[in-house]
Amino acid sequence: MKRKRVPAIILTLLLTSMVTLAFNIQPVRATGTVYIRADGSIDPPTAPIQRNGDYYTLTGNITSDGDGITVQKNDVTVDGAGYTVQGTGSGTGIDLTGRSNVTIKNTEIKTFYDGVVLDSSSGNSVSGNNITANNYVGVYLSSSSSNSVSGNNITANDENGVFLSYSSDNNSVSGNNIANNGYGVWLLSSSDNNSVSGNNIANNGDGVWLGYSSDNNSVSGNNITANNGDAVLLYSSSDNNSVSGNNITANNNWGVVLWISSSNNSVVENVFAGCGLSVWDSFGNSVEGNSVNGKPLVYLEDASDRTVGNAGQVILVNCNNIRVENLNLSNTSVGVELWNTTNTKIANNNIANNFYGVYLFDSSGNSIFHNNFANNTVQAYTYGGSANMWDDGYPSGGNHWSDYSGTDHYSGAYQNETGSDGIGDTPYGIDLSNEDHYPLMDQITLLVGDVNKDGYVGIDDLFEIALHFGSEIGQPSYSRPCDINYDGYIGIDDIFTAAQHFGQEG
Ligand SMILES: [Ca+2]
Ligand SMILES: [Ca+2]
Ligand SMILES: [Ca+2]
């Protein structure tokens, strides 16, 4: 077979266009790892870095399918001048292993395994960089102390934005934007005396974790917002830490959790909105001056014989005989939490739109009735064999539950007598030891005497009671809202009680 010959002119045209293409559309060529050697030299010398004494300035982008820049000299500054150090998913963007007093600034560091690594490094500064889209951690500190990570934009890293581990102490993480990472900031494994302050920590899996004996750290003045899990979690013997002055808003799970032997921490003057505090087997913590949805976060430990006043959330640890009444405990992580608490009364509250309405750990012998439980993800959660009273007997009744699906055709203590009574005919079950025997069909009103629930105790409320005067539970004329004292009879004391609240608004 005779080969077809390609005419020379076509070959020439083809080659010309290929050469033109090669010049016009340059593929991203890996420059490979650039070293700043211990003697101060740049290796390879063709790398786009200009040296002026101990000051190294990038003059172009660096791409590498291994590490980006490895710094082997102490006491130098690497100024990215806005250029990019880019990887291909493996290696470290800028490696400061074993370094001291090195500054990395103004650099975009992206798509490595880790963005910046400090291992056994001290006194270094990582500031004003854009550290993004790395496969593992944005800035990783291991066994490193007295370093500063500040003013960086640390986003979209798969695992952590900033990770301090293996006894990384006395470091400062401040003024960074730490967003859209797998997790925000982790301090683990005996990382002590670090400061995490003035950061914006948003839309991460969790905000800040302090775990495994990480002590004496400070988390302060941060904006911790819209993280998918917890805003701040202290766990596993993380003690003597301070969480203060943070804005903690709209995180999907807890605002602050003190979990598993995290003790003697202070949680002070934080502003929670749409979330709050939880405590799990942790004691001796100081919780003061915090607010939840604009109202005080009430935390009592080892307290007894007290009434909770105004509150947006109530946490009781090792308490006895506390009264939690007439409160609106809504739109937070948990409305009321009881840990090893007994003999406490939770009554006449609105408990709505929380993750947990009421959360009881090792807490028995408490009375929870005449509350409105509305649209909490978990209305009531009990743990550790807690056994409590969820109603006030018959006819006084239990709570209103927005997810109760029973009907009301009968009356009587056994709900087997003819005539409805405003109480569900079947119990509302929580678990084997916890059951509301007399769930209320209608929401209770926190304003006593406001029969028609218009937020005011007026003459129409008194007329309404008078209209049903003399009727008994089970009779068609009986109206539970008019039975102000819940005794199954609409009588003169109901009118008197309502009259005492005449003119009140709520
Ligand atoms: Ca009934
Ligand atoms: Ca009214
Ligand atoms: Ca009555």
Short mmCIF file of C-alpha atoms and ligand atoms in Angstrom, two decimals:
data_model
loop_
_atom_site.label_atom_id
_atom_site.label_comp_id
_atom_site.label_asym_id
_atom_site.label_seq_id
_atom_site.Cartn_x
_atom_site.Cartn_y
_atom_site.Cartn_z
CA MET A 1 0.00 0.00 0.00
CA LYS A 2 1.26 3.40 -0.95
CA ARG A 3 1.52 5.92 1.87
CA LYS A 4 -0.23 9.17 1.41
CA ARG A 5 2.19 12.04 1.63
CA VAL A 6 1.23 15.08 3.62
CA PRO A 7 2.07 18.14 1.56
CA ALA A 8 4.90 20.22 3.03
CA ILE A 9 2.82 23.36 3.14
CA ILE A 10 0.23 21.70 5.39
CA LEU A 11 2.93 20.37 7.67
CA THR A 12 4.40 23.84 7.97
CA LEU A 13 1.02 25.36 8.78
CA LEU A 14 0.38 22.68 11.35
CA LEU A 15 3.72 23.17 13.08
CA THR A 16 3.31 26.93 13.04
CA SER A 17 -0.08 26.74 14.66
CA MET A 18 1.19 24.31 17.29
CA VAL A 19 4.05 26.59 18.20
CA THR A 20 1.65 29.54 18.35
CA LEU A 21 -0.66 27.55 20.61
CA ALA A 22 2.20 26.59 22.89
CA PHE A 23 3.09 30.24 23.35
CA ASN A 24 -0.45 31.51 23.69
CA ILE A 25 -1.95 28.82 25.88
CA GLN A 26 0.76 27.77 28.25
CA PRO A 27 -0.23 24.76 30.32
CA VAL A 28 0.29 25.14 34.12
CA ARG A 29 3.78 23.78 34.49
CA ALA A 30 4.84 22.49 37.89
CA THR A 31 7.86 24.40 39.05
CA GLY A 32 8.35 21.78 41.76
CA THR A 33 9.28 22.30 45.40
CA VAL A 34 11.18 25.49 46.12
CA TYR A 35 13.63 25.47 49.03
CA ILE A 36 14.92 28.36 51.03
CA ARG A 37 18.06 26.60 52.17
CA ALA A 38 19.69 26.97 55.57
CA ASP A 39 22.43 29.11 53.95
CA GLY A 40 19.78 31.48 52.60
CA SER A 41 20.00 30.37 48.98
CA ILE A 42 16.96 29.69 46.83
CA ASP A 43 16.83 26.24 45.27
CA PRO A 44 16.26 26.05 42.37
CA PRO A 45 17.75 29.47 41.69
CA THR A 46 15.29 29.93 38.80
CA ALA A 47 12.32 29.91 41.21
CA PRO A 48 10.23 33.12 41.10
CA ILE A 49 11.51 34.47 44.41
CA GLN A 50 13.60 37.57 44.91
CA ARG A 51 15.87 37.68 47.93
CA ASN A 52 16.83 40.81 49.79
CA GLY A 53 18.76 39.75 52.88
CA ASP A 54 16.36 37.77 55.04
CA TYR A 55 13.35 39.02 53.05
CA TYR A 56 12.08 36.78 50.27
CA THR A 57 9.43 38.10 47.88
CA LEU A 58 7.57 36.03 45.33
CA THR A 59 7.73 37.41 41.80
CA GLY A 60 5.41 34.82 40.28
CA ASN A 61 3.24 31.82 41.06
CA ILE A 62 4.68 28.53 42.23
CA THR A 63 3.03 25.25 41.35
CA SER A 64 4.11 21.86 42.58
CA ASP A 65 2.79 18.34 42.71
CA GLY A 66 4.82 17.81 45.91
CA ASP A 67 5.46 20.46 48.56
CA GLY A 68 5.30 24.14 47.63
CA ILE A 69 7.94 26.05 49.59
CA THR A 70 10.10 24.39 52.23
CA VAL A 71 11.77 26.89 54.53
CA GLN A 72 15.01 25.60 56.07
CA LYS A 73 16.32 28.90 57.44
CA ASN A 74 15.20 30.64 60.63
CA ASP A 75 14.58 34.38 61.04
CA VAL A 76 13.31 35.04 57.50
CA THR A 77 10.18 36.53 55.95
CA VAL A 78 8.46 35.07 52.91
CA ASP A 79 6.20 37.66 51.32
CA GLY A 80 3.90 36.16 48.70
CA ALA A 81 3.12 39.62 47.31
CA GLY A 82 -0.27 38.24 46.34
CA TYR A 83 1.09 35.37 44.28
CA THR A 84 -0.14 31.80 44.56
CA VAL A 85 1.55 28.65 45.78
CA GLN A 86 -0.55 25.88 44.33
CA GLY A 87 -0.45 22.11 44.70
CA THR A 88 -2.14 19.11 43.20
CA GLY A 89 -3.72 17.70 46.35
CA SER A 90 -0.66 16.22 48.05
CA GLY A 91 2.27 17.65 49.98
CA THR A 92 2.47 20.78 52.09
CA GLY A 93 2.01 24.28 50.72
CA ILE A 94 4.53 25.94 52.99
CA ASP A 95 6.54 23.73 55.32
CA LEU A 96 7.98 25.35 58.44
CA THR A 97 9.02 22.16 60.23
CA GLY A 98 11.59 22.91 62.90
CA ARG A 99 11.62 26.66 62.14
CA SER A 100 11.64 29.61 64.44
CA ASN A 101 10.93 33.28 63.85
CA VAL A 102 9.78 32.85 60.23
CA THR A 103 6.97 35.01 58.81
CA ILE A 104 4.73 33.88 55.95
CA LYS A 105 2.47 36.58 54.57
CA ASN A 106 0.40 37.79 51.63
CA THR A 107 0.37 34.41 49.94
CA GLU A 108 -2.42 32.41 48.43
CA ILE A 109 -1.83 28.79 49.40
CA LYS A 110 -4.14 26.29 47.87
CA THR A 111 -4.94 22.70 46.88
CA PHE A 112 -2.18 20.91 48.79
CA TYR A 113 -2.79 18.23 51.40
CA ASP A 114 -1.94 20.71 54.18
CA GLY A 115 -1.70 24.43 53.56
CA VAL A 116 0.93 25.45 56.13
CA VAL A 117 2.65 23.03 58.52
CA LEU A 118 4.44 23.99 61.72
CA ASP A 119 5.98 20.94 63.38
CA SER A 120 8.24 21.48 66.38
CA SER A 121 8.26 25.11 65.33
CA SER A 122 8.20 28.19 67.53
CA GLY A 123 7.84 31.93 67.30
CA ASN A 124 6.64 31.93 63.71
CA SER A 125 3.95 34.10 62.16
CA VAL A 126 1.43 33.14 59.48
CA SER A 127 -0.48 36.28 58.61
CA GLY A 128 -2.59 37.83 55.90
CA ASN A 129 -2.62 34.75 53.70
CA ASN A 130 -5.42 33.15 51.77
CA ILE A 131 -5.31 29.44 52.61
CA THR A 132 -7.94 27.51 50.78
CA ALA A 133 -9.15 24.23 49.30
CA ASN A 134 -6.49 21.99 50.82
CA ASN A 135 -7.36 18.33 51.19
CA TYR A 136 -6.65 18.16 54.91
CA VAL A 137 -5.80 21.14 57.11
CA GLY A 138 -5.38 24.83 56.39
CA VAL A 139 -2.79 25.57 59.10
CA TYR A 140 -1.44 22.61 61.07
CA LEU A 141 0.59 23.04 64.27
CA SER A 142 2.08 20.00 65.93
CA SER A 143 4.29 20.22 69.04
CA SER A 144 4.71 23.88 68.22
CA SER A 145 4.63 26.84 70.55
CA SER A 146 4.42 30.63 70.62
CA ASN A 147 3.36 30.94 67.00
CA SER A 148 0.86 33.43 65.62
CA VAL A 149 -1.80 32.68 62.99
CA SER A 150 -3.51 35.98 62.31
CA GLY A 151 -5.52 37.87 59.74
CA ASN A 152 -5.71 34.98 57.33
CA ASN A 153 -8.58 33.89 55.17
CA ILE A 154 -8.80 30.14 55.84
CA THR A 155 -11.59 28.59 53.83
CA ALA A 156 -12.88 25.42 52.23
CA ASN A 157 -10.22 23.08 53.61
CA ASP A 158 -11.57 19.56 53.82
CA GLU A 159 -10.68 18.80 57.44
CA ASN A 160 -9.74 21.68 59.76
CA GLY A 161 -9.18 25.33 59.18
CA VAL A 162 -6.60 25.44 61.99
CA PHE A 163 -5.43 22.37 63.91
CA LEU A 164 -3.22 22.52 67.02
CA SER A 165 -2.17 19.18 68.43
CA TYR A 166 0.43 17.26 70.41
CA SER A 167 1.16 19.80 73.10
CA SER A 168 1.09 22.89 70.95
CA ASP A 169 1.16 25.65 73.56
CA ASN A 170 1.07 29.44 73.82
CA ASN A 171 -0.03 29.98 70.25
CA SER A 172 -2.36 32.71 69.09
CA VAL A 173 -5.06 32.28 66.44
CA SER A 174 -6.58 35.70 65.96
CA GLY A 175 -8.47 37.87 63.53
CA ASN A 176 -8.86 35.17 60.92
CA ASN A 177 -11.81 34.37 58.74
CA ILE A 178 -12.26 30.61 59.18
CA ALA A 179 -15.16 29.50 57.04
CA ASN A 180 -16.57 26.56 55.12
CA ASN A 181 -13.97 24.10 56.39
CA GLY A 182 -14.72 20.56 57.56
CA TYR A 183 -14.12 21.92 61.08
CA GLY A 184 -13.07 25.35 62.25
CA VAL A 185 -10.34 25.28 64.93
CA TRP A 186 -9.21 22.17 66.81
CA LEU A 187 -7.02 22.21 69.88
CA LEU A 188 -6.31 18.63 70.85
CA SER A 189 -3.98 16.42 72.86
CA SER A 190 -2.71 18.60 75.68
CA SER A 191 -2.55 21.83 73.72
CA ASP A 192 -2.47 24.45 76.46
CA ASN A 193 -2.40 28.22 76.99
CA ASN A 194 -3.46 29.05 73.46
CA SER A 195 -5.64 31.98 72.50
CA VAL A 196 -8.36 31.85 69.84
CA SER A 197 -9.67 35.39 69.62
CA GLY A 198 -11.41 37.82 67.34
CA ASN A 199 -11.97 35.32 64.57
CA ASN A 200 -14.95 34.91 62.34
CA ILE A 201 -15.72 31.19 62.47
CA ALA A 202 -18.65 30.40 60.22
CA ASN A 203 -20.26 27.63 58.21
CA ASN A 204 -17.79 24.95 59.30
CA GLY A 205 -18.78 21.46 60.44
CA ASP A 206 -18.07 22.54 64.03
CA GLY A 207 -16.65 25.82 65.25
CA VAL A 208 -13.99 25.27 67.96
CA TRP A 209 -13.05 22.01 69.65
CA LEU A 210 -10.89 21.72 72.73
CA GLY A 211 -10.25 18.10 73.55
CA TYR A 212 -8.11 15.51 75.31
CA SER A 213 -6.69 17.47 78.20
CA SER A 214 -6.33 20.78 76.43
CA ASP A 215 -6.21 23.22 79.32
CA ASN A 216 -5.92 26.93 80.10
CA ASN A 217 -6.90 28.05 76.63
CA SER A 218 -8.92 31.14 75.88
CA VAL A 219 -11.65 31.38 73.24
CA SER A 220 -12.77 34.98 73.26
CA GLY A 221 -14.36 37.69 71.18
CA ASN A 222 -15.08 35.45 68.23
CA ASN A 223 -18.07 35.47 65.94
CA ILE A 224 -19.09 31.83 65.77
CA THR A 225 -21.99 31.54 63.39
CA ALA A 226 -23.99 29.04 61.38
CA ASN A 227 -21.70 26.08 61.93
CA ASN A 228 -23.37 22.82 61.09
CA GLY A 229 -22.57 21.15 64.43
CA ASP A 230 -21.42 22.71 67.71
CA ALA A 231 -20.03 26.21 68.04
CA VAL A 232 -17.62 25.44 70.92
CA LEU A 233 -17.08 21.94 72.29
CA LEU A 234 -14.89 21.15 75.29
CA TYR A 235 -14.44 17.46 75.91
CA SER A 236 -12.43 14.78 77.60
CA SER A 237 -10.78 16.45 80.58
CA SER A 238 -10.33 19.85 79.01
CA ASP A 239 -10.14 22.05 82.08
CA ASN A 240 -9.58 25.63 83.17
CA ASN A 241 -10.38 27.06 79.76
CA SER A 242 -12.17 30.33 79.26
CA VAL A 243 -14.90 30.89 76.67
CA SER A 244 -15.82 34.54 76.90
CA GLY A 245 -17.34 37.41 75.01
CA ASN A 246 -18.17 35.42 71.92
CA ASN A 247 -21.12 35.98 69.64
CA ILE A 248 -22.53 32.50 69.16
CA THR A 249 -25.36 32.56 66.68
CA ALA A 250 -27.53 30.09 64.81
CA ASN A 251 -25.29 27.05 65.05
CA ASN A 252 -27.11 23.90 64.15
CA ASN A 253 -26.26 21.96 67.30
CA TRP A 254 -24.98 23.29 70.64
CA GLY A 255 -23.63 26.76 71.29
CA VAL A 256 -21.18 25.64 73.98
CA VAL A 257 -20.88 22.05 75.23
CA LEU A 258 -18.94 21.05 78.34
CA TRP A 259 -18.65 17.34 77.73
CA ILE A 260 -17.17 14.39 79.61
CA SER A 261 -15.17 15.66 82.58
CA SER A 262 -14.53 19.14 81.26
CA SER A 263 -14.38 20.98 84.53
CA ASN A 264 -13.45 24.29 86.12
CA ASN A 265 -13.91 26.12 82.85
CA SER A 266 -15.42 29.55 82.68
CA VAL A 267 -18.14 30.44 80.19
CA VAL A 268 -18.65 34.15 80.61
CA GLU A 269 -20.51 36.96 78.86
CA ASN A 270 -21.23 35.14 75.64
CA VAL A 271 -24.19 36.17 73.55
CA PHE A 272 -26.11 33.16 72.27
CA ALA A 273 -28.83 33.40 69.67
CA GLY A 274 -30.68 30.38 68.32
CA CYS A 275 -28.49 28.03 70.38
CA GLY A 276 -27.17 27.71 73.94
CA LEU A 277 -25.20 25.73 76.50
CA SER A 278 -25.17 22.05 77.40
CA VAL A 279 -23.29 20.26 80.16
CA TRP A 280 -22.54 16.54 80.19
CA ASP A 281 -20.81 15.00 83.20
CA SER A 282 -18.76 18.15 83.78
CA PHE A 283 -18.65 20.02 87.06
CA GLY A 284 -17.27 23.05 88.80
CA ASN A 285 -17.69 25.26 85.77
CA SER A 286 -18.38 28.94 86.14
CA VAL A 287 -21.14 30.16 83.83
CA GLU A 288 -21.99 33.83 84.29
CA GLY A 289 -23.26 36.85 82.41
CA ASN A 290 -24.33 34.96 79.29
CA SER A 291 -27.51 35.63 77.38
CA VAL A 292 -29.68 33.40 75.22
CA ASN A 293 -31.96 35.18 72.77
CA GLY A 294 -31.61 38.37 74.76
CA LYS A 295 -32.47 36.83 78.12
CA PRO A 296 -30.20 35.50 80.88
CA LEU A 297 -28.75 32.01 80.59
CA VAL A 298 -29.49 30.63 84.04
CA TYR A 299 -26.93 28.04 85.16
CA LEU A 300 -27.14 26.69 88.69
CA GLU A 301 -24.81 24.13 90.22
CA ASP A 302 -25.19 22.68 93.73
CA ALA A 303 -28.13 25.03 94.34
CA SER A 304 -31.34 24.30 96.22
CA ASP A 305 -34.65 25.88 97.20
CA ARG A 306 -34.64 28.58 94.57
CA THR A 307 -36.92 30.03 91.93
CA VAL A 308 -35.49 30.85 88.50
CA GLY A 309 -36.38 34.36 87.40
CA ASN A 310 -36.14 35.67 83.87
CA ALA A 311 -34.32 33.18 81.60
CA GLY A 312 -33.82 32.26 77.96
CA GLN A 313 -32.36 28.88 78.92
CA VAL A 314 -32.07 26.97 82.21
CA ILE A 315 -29.28 24.49 83.10
CA LEU A 316 -29.39 22.82 86.52
CA VAL A 317 -26.46 20.66 87.68
CA ASN A 318 -26.61 18.81 91.02
CA CYS A 319 -29.56 20.89 92.15
CA ASN A 320 -32.52 20.22 94.43
CA ASN A 321 -35.92 21.85 94.74
CA ILE A 322 -35.68 24.53 92.04
CA ARG A 323 -38.77 26.13 90.51
CA VAL A 324 -38.72 26.87 86.79
CA GLU A 325 -42.02 28.61 86.05
CA ASN A 326 -43.66 31.10 83.71
CA LEU A 327 -40.75 31.30 81.28
CA ASN A 328 -40.38 31.31 77.53
CA LEU A 329 -37.58 28.82 76.86
CA SER A 330 -37.53 28.69 73.09
CA ASN A 331 -35.29 28.75 70.02
CA THR A 332 -32.20 27.36 71.69
CA SER A 333 -30.32 24.06 71.86
CA VAL A 334 -32.21 22.86 74.93
CA GLY A 335 -34.89 24.75 76.84
CA VAL A 336 -34.24 23.16 80.25
CA GLU A 337 -31.46 20.72 81.14
CA LEU A 338 -31.33 18.85 84.45
CA TRP A 339 -28.21 16.92 85.43
CA ASN A 340 -28.44 14.90 88.65
CA THR A 341 -31.20 17.21 89.83
CA THR A 342 -34.21 16.26 91.92
CA ASN A 343 -37.40 17.60 93.39
CA THR A 344 -37.63 20.38 90.84
CA LYS A 345 -40.78 21.82 89.32
CA ILE A 346 -40.97 22.88 85.68
CA ALA A 347 -44.41 24.36 85.10
CA ASN A 348 -46.26 26.95 83.06
CA ASN A 349 -43.52 27.45 80.51
CA ASN A 350 -43.49 27.80 76.76
CA ILE A 351 -40.86 25.37 75.51
CA ALA A 352 -40.83 25.71 71.74
CA ASN A 353 -38.62 25.36 68.69
CA ASN A 354 -35.61 24.00 70.55
CA PHE A 355 -33.55 21.02 69.51
CA TYR A 356 -34.35 19.41 72.88
CA GLY A 357 -37.30 20.79 74.81
CA VAL A 358 -36.35 19.24 78.15
CA TYR A 359 -33.20 17.17 78.67
CA LEU A 360 -32.92 15.03 81.85
CA PHE A 361 -29.77 13.16 82.90
CA ASP A 362 -29.73 11.05 86.05
CA SER A 363 -32.53 13.26 87.28
CA SER A 364 -35.55 11.75 88.98
CA GLY A 365 -38.43 12.88 91.14
CA ASN A 366 -39.04 16.10 89.26
CA SER A 367 -42.46 17.43 88.22
CA ILE A 368 -42.97 18.73 84.71
CA PHE A 369 -46.53 19.83 83.94
CA HIS A 370 -48.68 22.60 82.43
CA ASN A 371 -45.99 23.43 79.90
CA ASN A 372 -46.43 23.91 76.18
CA PHE A 373 -44.02 21.68 74.28
CA ALA A 374 -44.21 22.92 70.72
CA ASN A 375 -42.15 21.83 67.72
CA ASN A 376 -38.98 20.86 69.54
CA THR A 377 -36.98 18.40 67.43
CA VAL A 378 -36.94 16.15 70.51
CA GLN A 379 -39.67 17.29 72.90
CA ALA A 380 -38.32 15.50 75.98
CA TYR A 381 -35.15 13.43 76.36
CA THR A 382 -34.33 11.28 79.38
CA TYR A 383 -31.13 9.41 80.16
CA GLY A 384 -29.62 7.33 82.93
CA GLY A 385 -32.82 5.89 84.39
CA SER A 386 -34.42 9.25 85.09
CA ALA A 387 -38.02 8.79 86.31
CA ASN A 388 -40.20 11.86 86.66
CA MET A 389 -43.78 13.07 86.94
CA TRP A 390 -45.05 14.59 83.70
CA ASP A 391 -48.52 15.48 84.96
CA ASP A 392 -50.24 16.88 88.03
CA GLY A 393 -52.79 14.08 88.32
CA TYR A 394 -56.43 14.31 87.34
CA PRO A 395 -58.07 16.68 86.55
CA SER A 396 -55.16 19.12 86.79
CA GLY A 397 -53.43 17.35 83.91
CA GLY A 398 -50.03 17.30 82.22
CA ASN A 399 -48.47 19.21 79.35
CA HIS A 400 -49.52 20.25 75.89
CA TRP A 401 -47.46 18.40 73.25
CA SER A 402 -47.61 19.68 69.67
CA ASP A 403 -46.98 16.16 68.34
CA TYR A 404 -49.67 14.44 70.44
CA SER A 405 -51.94 12.55 68.10
CA GLY A 406 -54.58 11.26 70.53
CA THR A 407 -58.23 12.25 70.72
CA ASP A 408 -60.50 13.51 73.49
CA HIS A 409 -63.86 11.75 73.72
CA TYR A 410 -63.69 10.61 77.34
CA SER A 411 -63.05 11.91 80.80
CA GLY A 412 -62.18 10.68 84.26
CA ALA A 413 -59.00 9.50 85.92
CA TYR A 414 -59.02 6.44 83.67
CA GLN A 415 -60.36 8.33 80.64
CA ASN A 416 -63.26 5.88 80.33
CA GLU A 417 -66.21 8.06 81.30
CA THR A 418 -68.51 9.73 78.79
CA GLY A 419 -67.73 13.33 77.82
CA SER A 420 -64.57 15.06 76.78
CA ASP A 421 -62.46 16.97 79.30
CA GLY A 422 -59.70 18.75 77.39
CA ILE A 423 -57.33 15.92 78.26
CA GLY A 424 -56.18 13.35 75.71
CA ASP A 425 -57.74 9.93 76.24
CA THR A 426 -54.38 8.15 75.86
CA PRO A 427 -51.07 8.99 77.57
CA TYR A 428 -48.14 10.74 75.89
CA GLY A 429 -45.18 8.35 76.21
CA ILE A 430 -41.57 9.49 76.55
CA ASP A 431 -39.92 6.25 77.66
CA LEU A 432 -40.73 3.33 79.95
CA SER A 433 -40.25 5.40 83.12
CA ASN A 434 -41.61 8.67 81.84
CA GLU A 435 -45.16 9.26 80.66
CA ASP A 436 -47.60 12.13 80.67
CA HIS A 437 -50.84 10.41 81.75
CA TYR A 438 -52.98 13.43 81.04
CA PRO A 439 -51.72 15.35 77.99
CA LEU A 440 -53.58 18.60 77.41
CA MET A 441 -55.43 19.02 74.13
CA ASP A 442 -55.01 22.83 74.09
CA GLN A 443 -52.02 25.02 74.77
CA ILE A 444 -51.98 26.50 78.23
CA THR A 445 -51.80 30.27 78.56
CA LEU A 446 -48.95 31.68 80.64
CA LEU A 447 -51.11 34.68 81.52
CA VAL A 448 -53.48 33.50 84.24
CA GLY A 449 -57.09 34.44 83.49
CA ASP A 450 -56.58 35.12 79.78
CA VAL A 451 -59.19 32.56 78.76
CA ASN A 452 -59.49 33.67 75.13
CA LYS A 453 -55.69 33.91 74.74
CA ASP A 454 -55.64 37.41 73.31
CA GLY A 455 -52.79 38.48 75.60
CA TYR A 456 -54.96 40.49 77.97
CA VAL A 457 -57.11 39.67 81.00
CA GLY A 458 -60.28 41.64 80.37
CA ILE A 459 -64.00 41.68 80.90
CA ASP A 460 -64.58 39.22 78.03
CA ASP A 461 -62.45 36.64 79.85
CA LEU A 462 -64.58 37.01 83.00
CA PHE A 463 -67.79 36.77 80.93
CA GLU A 464 -66.48 33.59 79.32
CA ILE A 465 -65.88 32.02 82.74
CA ALA A 466 -69.34 33.16 83.94
CA LEU A 467 -70.88 31.55 80.86
CA HIS A 468 -69.51 28.17 81.93
CA PHE A 469 -70.14 28.76 85.63
CA GLY A 470 -71.16 25.71 87.61
CA SER A 471 -70.13 23.13 85.03
CA GLU A 472 -68.11 20.07 85.86
CA ILE A 473 -65.49 18.17 83.96
CA GLY A 474 -67.12 15.66 81.60
CA GLN A 475 -70.19 17.86 81.06
CA PRO A 476 -70.59 19.42 77.59
CA SER A 477 -70.63 22.92 79.14
CA TYR A 478 -67.24 22.38 80.82
CA SER A 479 -64.43 24.41 79.28
CA ARG A 480 -60.92 23.66 80.44
CA PRO A 481 -59.51 27.14 79.74
CA CYS A 482 -62.17 28.56 82.11
CA ASP A 483 -61.14 26.19 84.89
CA ILE A 484 -58.36 28.47 86.04
CA ASN A 485 -57.33 26.33 89.03
CA TYR A 486 -57.64 23.03 87.15
CA ASP A 487 -59.90 21.42 89.79
CA GLY A 488 -62.47 20.08 87.33
CA TYR A 489 -65.15 22.59 88.30
CA ILE A 490 -65.83 26.12 87.08
CA GLY A 491 -66.68 28.02 90.20
CA ILE A 492 -66.34 31.25 92.09
CA ASP A 493 -62.62 30.72 92.80
CA ASP A 494 -61.93 30.62 89.06
CA ILE A 495 -63.62 33.99 88.62
CA PHE A 496 -61.80 35.39 91.65
CA THR A 497 -58.43 34.20 90.39
CA ALA A 498 -58.99 35.66 86.94
CA ALA A 499 -60.23 38.91 88.48
CA GLN A 500 -57.02 39.18 90.50
CA HIS A 501 -55.12 39.32 87.17
CA PHE A 502 -57.59 41.76 85.59
CA GLY A 503 -55.91 44.26 83.29
CA GLN A 504 -52.67 42.28 83.00
CA GLU A 505 -50.98 41.82 79.65
CA GLY A 506 -48.61 39.14 78.57
CA CA B 1 -60.33 13.05 77.53
CA CA B 2 -58.20 37.75 77.15
CA CA B 3 -61.94 25.53 89.02
#
